Short mmCIF file of N, CA and C in Angstrom, two decimals:
data_model
loop_
_atom_site.label_atom_id
_atom_site.label_comp_id
_atom_site.label_asym_id
_atom_site.label_seq_id
_atom_site.Cartn_x
_atom_site.Cartn_y
_atom_site.Cartn_z
N MET A 1 0.82 -1.19 0.00
CA MET A 1 0.00 0.00 0.00
C MET A 1 0.87 1.26 0.00
N ARG A 2 1.99 1.18 0.71
CA ARG A 2 2.88 2.32 0.80
C ARG A 2 3.47 2.66 -0.58
N ASN A 3 3.80 1.64 -1.36
CA ASN A 3 4.35 1.87 -2.69
C ASN A 3 3.37 2.58 -3.60
N TRP A 4 2.09 2.22 -3.50
CA TRP A 4 1.07 2.85 -4.32
C TRP A 4 0.94 4.33 -3.99
N ARG A 5 0.99 4.67 -2.71
CA ARG A 5 0.91 6.08 -2.31
C ARG A 5 2.11 6.85 -2.86
N PHE A 6 3.27 6.26 -2.78
CA PHE A 6 4.47 6.92 -3.29
C PHE A 6 4.36 7.12 -4.80
N LEU A 7 3.93 6.09 -5.52
CA LEU A 7 3.76 6.22 -6.97
C LEU A 7 2.70 7.26 -7.33
N TYR A 8 1.61 7.28 -6.57
CA TYR A 8 0.55 8.25 -6.80
C TYR A 8 1.09 9.67 -6.55
N PHE A 9 1.87 9.86 -5.50
CA PHE A 9 2.48 11.15 -5.19
C PHE A 9 3.39 11.60 -6.33
N ILE A 10 4.24 10.71 -6.81
CA ILE A 10 5.15 11.04 -7.92
C ILE A 10 4.35 11.41 -9.17
N PHE A 11 3.31 10.66 -9.47
CA PHE A 11 2.47 10.95 -10.62
C PHE A 11 1.84 12.33 -10.50
N CYS A 12 1.28 12.65 -9.35
CA CYS A 12 0.65 13.96 -9.14
C CYS A 12 1.68 15.08 -9.25
N LEU A 13 2.83 14.87 -8.67
CA LEU A 13 3.89 15.87 -8.72
C LEU A 13 4.33 16.13 -10.16
N SER A 14 4.49 15.08 -10.94
CA SER A 14 4.90 15.26 -12.34
C SER A 14 3.80 15.96 -13.14
N CYS A 15 2.56 15.70 -12.85
CA CYS A 15 1.46 16.40 -13.53
C CYS A 15 1.47 17.88 -13.20
N ILE A 16 1.69 18.20 -11.94
CA ILE A 16 1.73 19.60 -11.51
C ILE A 16 2.90 20.32 -12.17
N ILE A 17 4.06 19.70 -12.17
CA ILE A 17 5.24 20.31 -12.80
C ILE A 17 4.99 20.50 -14.29
N GLY A 18 4.47 19.51 -14.97
CA GLY A 18 4.16 19.62 -16.40
C GLY A 18 3.14 20.71 -16.67
N TYR A 19 2.14 20.84 -15.83
CA TYR A 19 1.10 21.86 -16.00
C TYR A 19 1.68 23.25 -15.82
N THR A 20 2.49 23.46 -14.79
CA THR A 20 3.05 24.79 -14.55
C THR A 20 4.02 25.18 -15.66
N ARG A 21 4.73 24.25 -16.23
CA ARG A 21 5.65 24.58 -17.32
C ARG A 21 4.92 24.96 -18.58
N ALA A 22 3.72 24.46 -18.78
CA ALA A 22 2.95 24.76 -19.98
C ALA A 22 2.26 26.12 -19.90
N GLN A 23 2.26 26.74 -18.74
CA GLN A 23 1.61 28.03 -18.56
C GLN A 23 2.52 29.17 -19.01
N GLY A 24 1.92 30.23 -19.52
CA GLY A 24 2.68 31.41 -19.88
C GLY A 24 2.74 31.63 -21.37
N PRO A 25 3.39 32.73 -21.76
CA PRO A 25 3.50 33.04 -23.18
C PRO A 25 4.58 32.18 -23.85
N GLY A 26 4.45 32.04 -25.15
CA GLY A 26 5.44 31.32 -25.94
C GLY A 26 5.71 32.11 -27.22
N ILE A 27 6.88 31.92 -27.77
CA ILE A 27 7.22 32.62 -29.02
C ILE A 27 7.72 31.59 -30.03
N LYS A 28 7.09 31.58 -31.20
CA LYS A 28 7.43 30.62 -32.25
C LYS A 28 7.58 31.39 -33.55
N PHE A 29 8.81 31.41 -34.08
CA PHE A 29 9.09 32.12 -35.33
C PHE A 29 8.82 31.23 -36.53
N ASP A 30 8.35 31.85 -37.63
CA ASP A 30 8.16 31.13 -38.89
C ASP A 30 9.51 30.60 -39.39
N ASN A 31 10.55 31.42 -39.24
CA ASN A 31 11.92 31.00 -39.56
C ASN A 31 12.87 31.86 -38.73
N SER A 32 14.06 31.36 -38.50
CA SER A 32 15.01 32.10 -37.66
C SER A 32 16.25 32.56 -38.43
N ILE A 33 16.30 32.23 -39.73
CA ILE A 33 17.44 32.63 -40.55
C ILE A 33 16.91 33.23 -41.85
N HIS A 34 17.51 34.37 -42.24
CA HIS A 34 17.18 34.94 -43.55
C HIS A 34 18.49 35.19 -44.29
N ASN A 35 18.53 34.76 -45.54
CA ASN A 35 19.70 34.96 -46.38
C ASN A 35 19.35 35.99 -47.45
N PHE A 36 20.01 37.14 -47.40
CA PHE A 36 19.79 38.19 -48.40
C PHE A 36 20.41 37.84 -49.75
N GLY A 37 21.28 36.84 -49.77
CA GLY A 37 21.99 36.51 -51.00
C GLY A 37 23.05 37.58 -51.26
N GLN A 38 23.32 37.84 -52.52
CA GLN A 38 24.29 38.89 -52.86
C GLN A 38 23.57 40.22 -52.98
N ILE A 39 24.07 41.22 -52.26
CA ILE A 39 23.52 42.57 -52.35
C ILE A 39 24.65 43.53 -52.69
N LYS A 40 24.30 44.55 -53.43
CA LYS A 40 25.30 45.54 -53.85
C LYS A 40 25.39 46.64 -52.80
N GLU A 41 26.61 46.96 -52.44
CA GLU A 41 26.86 47.99 -51.43
C GLU A 41 26.20 49.31 -51.82
N GLN A 42 26.27 49.68 -53.10
CA GLN A 42 25.75 50.97 -53.56
C GLN A 42 24.22 51.03 -53.56
N ASP A 43 23.54 49.88 -53.45
CA ASP A 43 22.08 49.88 -53.43
C ASP A 43 21.50 50.29 -52.07
N GLY A 44 22.34 50.36 -51.06
CA GLY A 44 21.89 50.82 -49.75
C GLY A 44 21.20 49.74 -48.93
N PRO A 45 20.52 50.17 -47.86
CA PRO A 45 19.95 49.23 -46.89
C PRO A 45 18.92 48.27 -47.49
N VAL A 46 18.90 47.06 -46.91
CA VAL A 46 17.90 46.04 -47.22
C VAL A 46 17.24 45.65 -45.90
N SER A 47 16.04 45.09 -45.98
CA SER A 47 15.36 44.71 -44.75
C SER A 47 14.64 43.38 -44.92
N HIS A 48 14.34 42.79 -43.77
CA HIS A 48 13.58 41.55 -43.73
C HIS A 48 12.73 41.55 -42.47
N THR A 49 11.52 41.00 -42.58
CA THR A 49 10.63 40.89 -41.43
C THR A 49 10.50 39.43 -41.03
N PHE A 50 10.85 39.14 -39.78
CA PHE A 50 10.65 37.82 -39.18
C PHE A 50 9.29 37.85 -38.47
N TRP A 51 8.43 36.88 -38.78
CA TRP A 51 7.11 36.81 -38.16
C TRP A 51 7.11 35.74 -37.07
N PHE A 52 6.42 36.02 -35.98
CA PHE A 52 6.30 35.05 -34.90
C PHE A 52 4.86 34.99 -34.42
N ALA A 53 4.55 33.91 -33.72
CA ALA A 53 3.23 33.73 -33.10
C ALA A 53 3.41 33.49 -31.61
N ASN A 54 2.44 33.93 -30.85
CA ASN A 54 2.40 33.61 -29.42
C ASN A 54 1.69 32.27 -29.30
N ASN A 55 2.46 31.21 -29.07
CA ASN A 55 1.86 29.88 -28.95
C ASN A 55 1.65 29.48 -27.49
N GLY A 56 1.62 30.47 -26.62
CA GLY A 56 1.37 30.22 -25.20
C GLY A 56 -0.07 30.54 -24.85
N ASP A 57 -0.31 30.73 -23.55
CA ASP A 57 -1.68 30.98 -23.10
C ASP A 57 -1.84 32.31 -22.35
N SER A 58 -0.84 33.20 -22.45
CA SER A 58 -0.97 34.53 -21.87
C SER A 58 -0.22 35.52 -22.76
N LEU A 59 -0.33 36.80 -22.43
CA LEU A 59 0.25 37.86 -23.26
C LEU A 59 1.76 37.72 -23.39
N LEU A 60 2.25 37.88 -24.62
CA LEU A 60 3.68 37.86 -24.92
C LEU A 60 4.15 39.29 -25.14
N VAL A 61 5.25 39.65 -24.46
CA VAL A 61 5.82 40.99 -24.62
C VAL A 61 7.27 40.84 -25.06
N VAL A 62 7.60 41.45 -26.19
CA VAL A 62 8.99 41.51 -26.63
C VAL A 62 9.59 42.74 -25.95
N ASN A 63 10.50 42.49 -25.00
CA ASN A 63 11.06 43.57 -24.20
C ASN A 63 12.17 44.33 -24.91
N ASP A 64 12.98 43.62 -25.69
CA ASP A 64 14.12 44.26 -26.34
C ASP A 64 14.62 43.39 -27.49
N VAL A 65 15.27 44.02 -28.45
CA VAL A 65 15.93 43.33 -29.54
C VAL A 65 17.35 43.90 -29.61
N LEU A 66 18.33 43.06 -29.32
CA LEU A 66 19.72 43.47 -29.35
C LEU A 66 20.36 43.00 -30.64
N VAL A 67 21.22 43.84 -31.24
CA VAL A 67 21.86 43.50 -32.50
C VAL A 67 23.35 43.27 -32.29
N SER A 68 23.95 42.47 -33.15
CA SER A 68 25.38 42.14 -33.02
C SER A 68 26.28 43.15 -33.72
N CYS A 69 25.68 44.12 -34.41
CA CYS A 69 26.48 45.07 -35.20
C CYS A 69 25.69 46.37 -35.36
N GLY A 70 26.40 47.49 -35.40
CA GLY A 70 25.75 48.77 -35.62
C GLY A 70 25.20 48.94 -37.03
N CYS A 71 25.51 48.01 -37.92
CA CYS A 71 25.02 48.08 -39.30
C CYS A 71 23.59 47.55 -39.41
N THR A 72 23.04 47.04 -38.31
CA THR A 72 21.67 46.52 -38.32
C THR A 72 20.80 47.36 -37.39
N THR A 73 19.56 47.60 -37.81
CA THR A 73 18.61 48.37 -37.02
C THR A 73 17.33 47.56 -36.87
N PRO A 74 16.92 47.28 -35.64
CA PRO A 74 15.71 46.49 -35.44
C PRO A 74 14.46 47.34 -35.20
N ASP A 75 13.33 46.77 -35.49
CA ASP A 75 12.03 47.30 -35.11
C ASP A 75 11.18 46.08 -34.77
N TRP A 76 10.18 46.23 -33.89
CA TRP A 76 9.40 45.08 -33.48
C TRP A 76 8.04 45.48 -32.95
N THR A 77 7.18 44.52 -32.80
CA THR A 77 5.87 44.71 -32.22
C THR A 77 6.04 45.17 -30.78
N ARG A 78 5.60 46.36 -30.47
CA ARG A 78 5.80 46.95 -29.14
C ARG A 78 4.64 46.68 -28.20
N THR A 79 3.50 46.28 -28.75
CA THR A 79 2.34 46.00 -27.91
C THR A 79 2.30 44.51 -27.55
N PRO A 80 1.68 44.16 -26.42
CA PRO A 80 1.58 42.74 -26.07
C PRO A 80 0.84 41.94 -27.15
N VAL A 81 1.32 40.74 -27.40
CA VAL A 81 0.73 39.87 -28.41
C VAL A 81 -0.11 38.81 -27.69
N LYS A 82 -1.39 38.77 -28.03
CA LYS A 82 -2.31 37.83 -27.40
C LYS A 82 -2.02 36.40 -27.85
N PRO A 83 -2.42 35.41 -27.04
CA PRO A 83 -2.24 34.01 -27.45
C PRO A 83 -2.89 33.75 -28.82
N GLY A 84 -2.14 33.09 -29.69
CA GLY A 84 -2.64 32.77 -31.02
C GLY A 84 -2.45 33.88 -32.04
N GLU A 85 -2.05 35.07 -31.60
CA GLU A 85 -1.85 36.17 -32.54
C GLU A 85 -0.38 36.27 -32.94
N ARG A 86 -0.11 37.16 -33.92
CA ARG A 86 1.23 37.26 -34.49
C ARG A 86 1.83 38.64 -34.26
N GLY A 87 3.16 38.67 -34.30
CA GLY A 87 3.91 39.90 -34.21
C GLY A 87 5.09 39.81 -35.16
N PHE A 88 5.95 40.83 -35.14
CA PHE A 88 7.07 40.85 -36.08
C PHE A 88 8.33 41.39 -35.42
N ILE A 89 9.45 41.00 -36.00
CA ILE A 89 10.76 41.59 -35.74
C ILE A 89 11.28 41.97 -37.13
N LYS A 90 11.49 43.25 -37.34
CA LYS A 90 12.01 43.71 -38.63
C LYS A 90 13.45 44.16 -38.43
N VAL A 91 14.32 43.74 -39.34
CA VAL A 91 15.72 44.14 -39.27
C VAL A 91 16.11 44.80 -40.59
N GLU A 92 16.78 45.94 -40.47
CA GLU A 92 17.32 46.62 -41.64
C GLU A 92 18.84 46.52 -41.56
N TYR A 93 19.43 46.12 -42.67
CA TYR A 93 20.89 45.97 -42.75
C TYR A 93 21.44 46.97 -43.73
N ASP A 94 22.44 47.75 -43.29
CA ASP A 94 23.08 48.74 -44.15
C ASP A 94 24.43 48.19 -44.62
N PRO A 95 24.57 47.88 -45.91
CA PRO A 95 25.80 47.26 -46.40
C PRO A 95 26.95 48.23 -46.67
N VAL A 96 26.70 49.53 -46.59
CA VAL A 96 27.74 50.51 -46.93
C VAL A 96 28.92 50.37 -45.96
N GLY A 97 30.09 50.15 -46.53
CA GLY A 97 31.30 49.97 -45.73
C GLY A 97 31.42 48.60 -45.10
N GLN A 98 30.63 47.64 -45.56
CA GLN A 98 30.61 46.29 -44.99
C GLN A 98 30.83 45.22 -46.07
N PRO A 99 31.85 45.32 -46.90
CA PRO A 99 32.02 44.33 -47.97
C PRO A 99 32.30 42.94 -47.42
N GLY A 100 31.86 41.94 -48.18
CA GLY A 100 32.13 40.55 -47.79
C GLY A 100 30.90 39.87 -47.22
N ASP A 101 31.15 38.80 -46.47
CA ASP A 101 30.06 37.98 -45.93
C ASP A 101 29.27 38.72 -44.85
N ILE A 102 27.97 38.48 -44.86
CA ILE A 102 27.07 38.96 -43.80
C ILE A 102 26.78 37.75 -42.91
N ASN A 103 27.05 37.88 -41.64
CA ASN A 103 26.72 36.84 -40.67
C ASN A 103 26.44 37.53 -39.35
N LYS A 104 25.23 38.06 -39.21
CA LYS A 104 24.83 38.85 -38.05
C LYS A 104 23.68 38.16 -37.34
N TYR A 105 23.47 38.54 -36.08
CA TYR A 105 22.36 37.96 -35.33
C TYR A 105 21.66 39.02 -34.49
N LEU A 106 20.42 38.72 -34.14
CA LEU A 106 19.62 39.55 -33.26
C LEU A 106 19.25 38.69 -32.06
N THR A 107 19.30 39.24 -30.88
CA THR A 107 18.87 38.53 -29.68
C THR A 107 17.54 39.13 -29.25
N ILE A 108 16.51 38.29 -29.24
CA ILE A 108 15.17 38.72 -28.88
C ILE A 108 14.96 38.40 -27.40
N LYS A 109 14.64 39.43 -26.61
CA LYS A 109 14.35 39.25 -25.18
C LYS A 109 12.86 39.46 -24.97
N SER A 110 12.23 38.46 -24.35
CA SER A 110 10.78 38.53 -24.14
C SER A 110 10.42 37.90 -22.80
N ASN A 111 9.14 37.91 -22.51
CA ASN A 111 8.66 37.26 -21.29
C ASN A 111 8.19 35.82 -21.56
N ALA A 112 8.58 35.26 -22.70
CA ALA A 112 8.22 33.88 -23.04
C ALA A 112 8.93 32.91 -22.11
N LEU A 113 8.49 31.67 -22.11
CA LEU A 113 9.13 30.66 -21.27
C LEU A 113 10.62 30.55 -21.59
N VAL A 114 10.95 30.59 -22.89
CA VAL A 114 12.35 30.71 -23.32
C VAL A 114 12.56 32.20 -23.54
N GLN A 115 13.27 32.86 -22.62
CA GLN A 115 13.31 34.31 -22.59
C GLN A 115 14.20 34.95 -23.65
N GLN A 116 15.13 34.20 -24.22
CA GLN A 116 15.98 34.75 -25.29
C GLN A 116 15.96 33.83 -26.50
N THR A 117 15.81 34.46 -27.65
CA THR A 117 15.82 33.74 -28.92
C THR A 117 16.75 34.49 -29.86
N LYS A 118 17.46 33.76 -30.71
CA LYS A 118 18.34 34.41 -31.69
C LYS A 118 17.78 34.24 -33.09
N LEU A 119 17.91 35.31 -33.86
CA LEU A 119 17.57 35.32 -35.28
C LEU A 119 18.83 35.69 -36.04
N TYR A 120 18.98 35.17 -37.25
CA TYR A 120 20.21 35.36 -38.01
C TYR A 120 19.92 35.92 -39.39
N ILE A 121 20.81 36.83 -39.83
CA ILE A 121 20.77 37.28 -41.22
C ILE A 121 22.13 36.96 -41.85
N ARG A 122 22.05 36.55 -43.10
CA ARG A 122 23.26 36.14 -43.82
C ARG A 122 23.22 36.72 -45.23
N GLY A 123 24.33 36.60 -45.92
CA GLY A 123 24.41 37.06 -47.29
C GLY A 123 25.82 37.49 -47.63
N GLU A 124 25.93 38.23 -48.72
CA GLU A 124 27.24 38.72 -49.15
C GLU A 124 27.07 40.11 -49.75
N VAL A 125 27.93 41.03 -49.32
CA VAL A 125 27.92 42.39 -49.84
C VAL A 125 28.97 42.48 -50.94
N ILE A 126 28.50 42.88 -52.13
CA ILE A 126 29.39 43.12 -53.26
C ILE A 126 29.80 44.59 -53.19
N THR A 127 31.09 44.83 -53.10
CA THR A 127 31.61 46.18 -52.90
C THR A 127 31.39 47.09 -54.10
N MET A 128 31.37 48.39 -53.80
CA MET A 128 31.21 49.39 -54.86
C MET A 128 32.46 49.41 -55.73
N ALA A 129 32.24 49.63 -57.02
CA ALA A 129 33.38 49.78 -57.93
C ALA A 129 34.01 51.15 -57.69
N LYS A 130 35.31 51.19 -57.58
CA LYS A 130 36.03 52.45 -57.36
C LYS A 130 36.09 53.23 -58.67
N PRO A 131 35.78 54.54 -58.62
CA PRO A 131 35.85 55.33 -59.85
C PRO A 131 37.29 55.44 -60.33
N ALA A 132 37.45 55.45 -61.64
CA ALA A 132 38.79 55.50 -62.24
C ALA A 132 39.37 56.87 -62.25
#
């Protein structure tokens, strides 16, 4: 009889732990990497919008978006995102003075169960031709 009580206790405890972990906001991106391909330095800034959904059960707030380089500028949904609704993280990349490979990241800070998420932008900047 004692073993059954112990097993029942463990079962209840695991259910409670599983239930509490499932509570709260969640963030799920459509994709976490964008490749701009080859871009010309002289064409100026390019941008991409990463879309996400709140797959949790309470309001999701994106608190901050940190960039790995001053050549990137972020914008994002500033209002709380309801469960089941969508928001965005937009990144603008300025290739001027940045010839070569693009390999940058954004760190998304939110109140989701996983509080930090990284998004990546990639590509290659083709340098401006020097005037003769």
